[in-house]
Amino acid sequence: MNSVNLSKRLQIVADYVEKGARLADIGSDHAYLPCYLAQNKQIDCAVAGEVVEGPFLNAVNEVSSLNLEETVSVRLGDGLQVLNDFDNITTITIAGVGGPLIVRILEEGKQLRKRTGQETLILQPNVNEQTVREYLMRESYAITAETILEENGKRYEIIKAKPADEKTAYNEKDLLFGPFLRQEKSSVFIAKWESEAEKTAYVIGQMEKAEQKDEEKLKELNKKLNLIEVMIK
């Protein structure tokens, strides 16, 4: 049997999955993540969900070629709608999409009773990480681990969260930068926020040249820029 090799980004997601998990990997693409975890006996079972037919068929072929059909079930559908009551999912992974889409998938899953709120969540938003952290706080989840990495010229943040007995009170720095990432201040973290400071300063400069200024937006951006500058100095 061929062994699955993961990208650096997906390897960290895999490392965050606890042994014996019943996994739902949403937006699974080729199902690399659940196949890797199944091969390494890290999970009891997995559902690989895909909303687009092409990636769905890729995942079906990958699972079949590795003879993992008994462990990994590939399903076509939108978000957590691919799950049923008998799956008893304990961990949900969503990687490689925007923060607002991750929030929509999780919220729709809750409304459709496809998500109990007791699952471990491992999330890798491509953009708008703050949106994801804000949602986790509203949903009484505690962030238990975070990683920031660079791969192929792109920076990624990975967030692991578990249900908490009471709402965790994150402050604005925690939500913007990440409660663990802002303490660690890795070189990748500094590089990301130096770049973000430049972009934010440029937008502020352009807005200040406008005849009609959006004062509220300018105030918001100046506050964000100040937070970034204090964080990275």
Short mmCIF file of C-alpha atoms in Angstrom, two decimals:
data_model
loop_
_atom_site.label_atom_id
_atom_site.label_comp_id
_atom_site.label_asym_id
_atom_site.label_seq_id
_atom_site.Cartn_x
_atom_site.Cartn_y
_atom_site.Cartn_z
CA MET A 1 0.00 0.00 0.00
CA ASN A 2 1.30 3.46 -0.89
CA SER A 3 1.71 5.78 2.08
CA VAL A 4 0.14 9.24 2.05
CA ASN A 5 2.48 12.20 2.44
CA LEU A 6 0.97 15.44 3.73
CA SER A 7 1.95 19.04 3.15
CA LYS A 8 3.48 20.80 6.14
CA ARG A 9 0.15 22.58 6.70
CA LEU A 10 -1.94 19.40 6.71
CA GLN A 11 0.65 17.58 8.81
CA ILE A 12 0.06 20.04 11.64
CA VAL A 13 -3.71 19.57 11.30
CA ALA A 14 -3.11 15.79 11.47
CA ASP A 15 -0.91 16.16 14.54
CA TYR A 16 -3.75 18.00 16.31
CA VAL A 17 -6.17 15.08 15.77
CA GLU A 18 -6.31 12.91 18.89
CA LYS A 19 -5.89 9.14 18.71
CA GLY A 20 -9.17 7.26 18.39
CA ALA A 21 -11.09 10.22 16.96
CA ARG A 22 -14.16 9.81 14.79
CA LEU A 23 -13.34 12.45 12.20
CA ALA A 24 -15.36 14.66 9.86
CA ASP A 25 -13.03 16.33 7.35
CA ILE A 26 -15.05 18.95 5.50
CA GLY A 27 -13.73 20.16 2.15
CA SER A 28 -11.55 17.07 2.06
CA ASP A 29 -10.36 17.46 -1.55
CA HIS A 30 -8.37 14.23 -2.23
CA ALA A 31 -9.12 12.96 1.30
CA TYR A 32 -5.38 13.08 2.00
CA LEU A 33 -5.88 13.99 5.66
CA PRO A 34 -8.30 11.19 6.64
CA CYS A 35 -6.37 8.68 4.52
CA TYR A 36 -3.11 9.59 6.26
CA LEU A 37 -4.73 9.32 9.70
CA ALA A 38 -6.37 5.99 8.79
CA GLN A 39 -3.08 4.56 7.51
CA ASN A 40 -1.36 5.57 10.72
CA LYS A 41 -4.14 4.07 12.89
CA GLN A 42 -4.81 7.47 14.45
CA ILE A 43 -8.60 7.47 13.94
CA ASP A 44 -11.45 5.02 14.39
CA CYS A 45 -13.21 6.24 11.25
CA ALA A 46 -13.64 9.30 9.06
CA VAL A 47 -16.17 11.03 6.86
CA ALA A 48 -14.56 12.97 4.00
CA GLY A 49 -17.04 15.59 2.80
CA GLU A 50 -16.86 17.45 -0.51
CA VAL A 51 -19.39 19.82 -2.07
CA VAL A 52 -17.86 19.81 -5.60
CA GLU A 53 -18.11 16.69 -7.75
CA GLY A 54 -14.53 16.81 -9.13
CA PRO A 55 -12.79 16.82 -5.73
CA PHE A 56 -15.38 14.32 -4.47
CA LEU A 57 -14.41 11.87 -7.22
CA ASN A 58 -10.72 12.51 -6.51
CA ALA A 59 -11.35 11.59 -2.87
CA VAL A 60 -13.28 8.45 -3.84
CA ASN A 61 -10.39 7.35 -6.07
CA GLU A 62 -7.79 8.09 -3.38
CA VAL A 63 -9.63 6.09 -0.71
CA SER A 64 -10.23 3.21 -3.12
CA SER A 65 -6.62 3.09 -4.32
CA LEU A 66 -5.45 2.83 -0.70
CA ASN A 67 -8.08 0.20 0.24
CA LEU A 68 -9.38 2.38 3.06
CA GLU A 69 -13.12 2.18 2.27
CA GLU A 70 -13.87 0.48 5.59
CA THR A 71 -12.40 3.39 7.55
CA VAL A 72 -12.98 6.46 5.32
CA SER A 73 -16.44 7.23 3.93
CA VAL A 74 -16.42 9.81 1.12
CA ARG A 75 -19.66 11.79 0.77
CA LEU A 76 -20.90 14.49 -1.59
CA GLY A 77 -22.72 17.37 0.09
CA ASP A 78 -22.54 20.88 1.53
CA GLY A 79 -20.66 21.27 4.80
CA LEU A 80 -21.82 19.15 7.72
CA GLN A 81 -24.93 18.04 5.83
CA VAL A 82 -22.90 14.96 4.81
CA LEU A 83 -23.13 13.64 8.39
CA ASN A 84 -25.80 11.38 9.85
CA ASP A 85 -26.81 10.48 13.41
CA PHE A 86 -24.84 7.22 13.37
CA ASP A 87 -21.46 8.83 12.62
CA ASN A 88 -20.94 9.95 16.24
CA ILE A 89 -18.27 12.43 15.15
CA THR A 90 -15.84 13.58 17.85
CA THR A 91 -13.54 15.83 15.76
CA ILE A 92 -14.24 18.21 12.88
CA THR A 93 -11.47 19.50 10.61
CA ILE A 94 -12.01 22.30 8.09
CA ALA A 95 -8.89 23.52 6.29
CA GLY A 96 -8.06 25.71 3.33
CA VAL A 97 -11.13 27.97 3.12
CA GLY A 98 -11.92 31.46 4.38
CA GLY A 99 -12.87 32.25 7.96
CA PRO A 100 -16.45 33.35 7.12
CA LEU A 101 -17.07 30.06 5.25
CA ILE A 102 -15.77 28.05 8.23
CA VAL A 103 -18.16 29.95 10.50
CA ARG A 104 -21.08 29.36 8.08
CA ILE A 105 -20.35 25.62 7.89
CA LEU A 106 -20.19 25.30 11.68
CA GLU A 107 -23.29 27.43 12.30
CA GLU A 108 -25.40 25.68 9.65
CA GLY A 109 -24.23 22.35 11.06
CA LYS A 110 -25.47 23.39 14.50
CA GLN A 111 -28.83 24.59 13.14
CA LEU A 112 -29.29 21.30 11.25
CA ARG A 113 -28.31 19.33 14.40
CA LYS A 114 -25.34 17.85 12.57
CA ARG A 115 -23.03 19.26 15.22
CA THR A 116 -23.60 18.78 18.95
CA GLY A 117 -21.17 21.45 20.16
CA GLN A 118 -19.07 18.82 21.94
CA GLU A 119 -16.72 18.08 19.06
CA THR A 120 -13.08 19.09 19.00
CA LEU A 121 -12.57 21.62 16.18
CA ILE A 122 -9.37 21.92 14.14
CA LEU A 123 -9.63 24.85 11.75
CA GLN A 124 -7.30 26.37 9.20
CA PRO A 125 -8.78 29.54 7.71
CA ASN A 126 -6.94 31.03 4.73
CA VAL A 127 -8.15 34.52 5.69
CA ASN A 128 -10.12 36.21 8.49
CA GLU A 129 -8.79 34.16 11.39
CA GLN A 130 -10.26 36.74 13.77
CA THR A 131 -13.77 35.89 12.53
CA VAL A 132 -13.19 32.26 13.47
CA ARG A 133 -11.87 33.09 16.95
CA GLU A 134 -14.83 35.39 17.62
CA TYR A 135 -17.22 32.59 16.65
CA LEU A 136 -15.42 30.09 18.87
CA MET A 137 -15.72 32.48 21.81
CA ARG A 138 -19.45 33.00 21.19
CA GLU A 139 -19.92 29.24 21.02
CA SER A 140 -18.13 28.69 24.38
CA TYR A 141 -15.12 27.00 22.84
CA ALA A 142 -11.64 27.38 24.33
CA ILE A 143 -8.65 27.59 21.98
CA THR A 144 -6.21 24.93 23.19
CA ALA A 145 -3.44 25.18 20.57
CA GLU A 146 -2.40 27.33 17.61
CA THR A 147 0.32 27.16 14.98
CA ILE A 148 1.44 29.65 12.35
CA LEU A 149 3.62 28.42 9.49
CA GLU A 150 4.84 29.40 6.07
CA GLU A 151 4.65 27.02 3.11
CA ASN A 152 5.19 27.76 -0.58
CA GLY A 153 5.27 31.49 0.10
CA LYS A 154 1.97 31.55 2.00
CA ARG A 155 1.32 31.88 5.72
CA TYR A 156 -1.26 29.74 7.47
CA GLU A 157 -2.74 29.69 10.96
CA ILE A 158 -4.16 26.50 12.45
CA ILE A 159 -6.48 26.66 15.45
CA LYS A 160 -7.52 23.80 17.73
CA ALA A 161 -10.47 24.37 20.07
CA LYS A 162 -12.46 22.33 22.56
CA PRO A 163 -15.83 22.94 24.21
CA ALA A 164 -15.55 24.76 27.53
CA ASP A 165 -17.93 24.74 30.51
CA GLU A 166 -18.18 28.50 30.32
CA LYS A 167 -17.42 31.17 27.75
CA THR A 168 -13.72 32.04 27.51
CA ALA A 169 -13.22 35.81 27.65
CA TYR A 170 -10.68 36.58 24.94
CA ASN A 171 -9.56 40.19 24.59
CA GLU A 172 -9.15 42.02 21.29
CA LYS A 173 -5.45 41.08 21.03
CA ASP A 174 -6.29 37.39 21.52
CA LEU A 175 -8.95 37.56 18.81
CA LEU A 176 -6.81 39.45 16.30
CA PHE A 177 -3.44 37.76 16.83
CA GLY A 178 -4.33 34.48 18.57
CA PRO A 179 -3.92 33.86 22.33
CA PHE A 180 -1.00 31.44 21.85
CA LEU A 181 0.55 32.97 18.74
CA ARG A 182 0.87 36.43 20.28
CA GLN A 183 2.72 34.97 23.25
CA GLU A 184 5.10 32.92 21.11
CA LYS A 185 5.80 35.68 18.54
CA SER A 186 7.55 33.37 16.08
CA SER A 187 9.46 34.78 13.11
CA VAL A 188 6.57 33.79 10.80
CA PHE A 189 4.12 35.62 13.09
CA ILE A 190 6.27 38.78 13.05
CA ALA A 191 6.63 38.61 9.25
CA LYS A 192 2.87 38.24 8.80
CA TRP A 193 2.02 41.22 10.96
CA GLU A 194 4.78 43.43 9.51
CA SER A 195 3.20 42.82 6.12
CA GLU A 196 -0.28 43.46 7.53
CA ALA A 197 0.92 46.75 9.09
CA GLU A 198 2.20 47.92 5.69
CA LYS A 199 -1.09 47.07 3.99
CA THR A 200 -3.16 48.71 6.71
CA ALA A 201 -1.02 51.89 6.64
CA TYR A 202 -1.40 52.05 2.84
CA VAL A 203 -5.21 51.73 3.05
CA ILE A 204 -5.34 54.44 5.72
CA GLY A 205 -3.23 56.73 3.51
CA GLN A 206 -5.53 56.17 0.52
CA MET A 207 -8.69 56.75 2.58
CA GLU A 208 -7.31 59.99 4.02
CA LYS A 209 -6.86 61.35 0.47
CA ALA A 210 -10.53 60.79 -0.33
CA GLU A 211 -12.83 63.80 -0.51
CA GLN A 212 -15.44 62.05 1.61
CA LYS A 213 -13.73 60.21 4.44
CA ASP A 214 -15.26 57.23 6.22
CA GLU A 215 -14.28 58.43 9.68
CA GLU A 216 -15.59 55.32 11.44
CA LYS A 217 -13.60 52.99 9.20
CA LEU A 218 -10.49 55.17 9.53
CA LYS A 219 -10.79 55.06 13.31
CA GLU A 220 -11.10 51.27 13.20
CA LEU A 221 -8.06 50.87 10.91
CA ASN A 222 -5.91 53.25 12.96
CA LYS A 223 -6.77 51.27 16.08
CA LYS A 224 -5.82 48.02 14.33
CA LEU A 225 -2.54 49.53 13.07
CA ASN A 226 -1.68 50.70 16.58
CA LEU A 227 -2.33 47.20 17.99
CA ILE A 228 -0.10 45.65 15.31
CA GLU A 229 2.73 48.14 15.82
CA VAL A 230 2.74 47.57 19.58
CA MET A 231 2.65 43.79 19.07
CA ILE A 232 5.61 43.54 16.67
CA LYS A 233 7.97 46.20 18.05
#
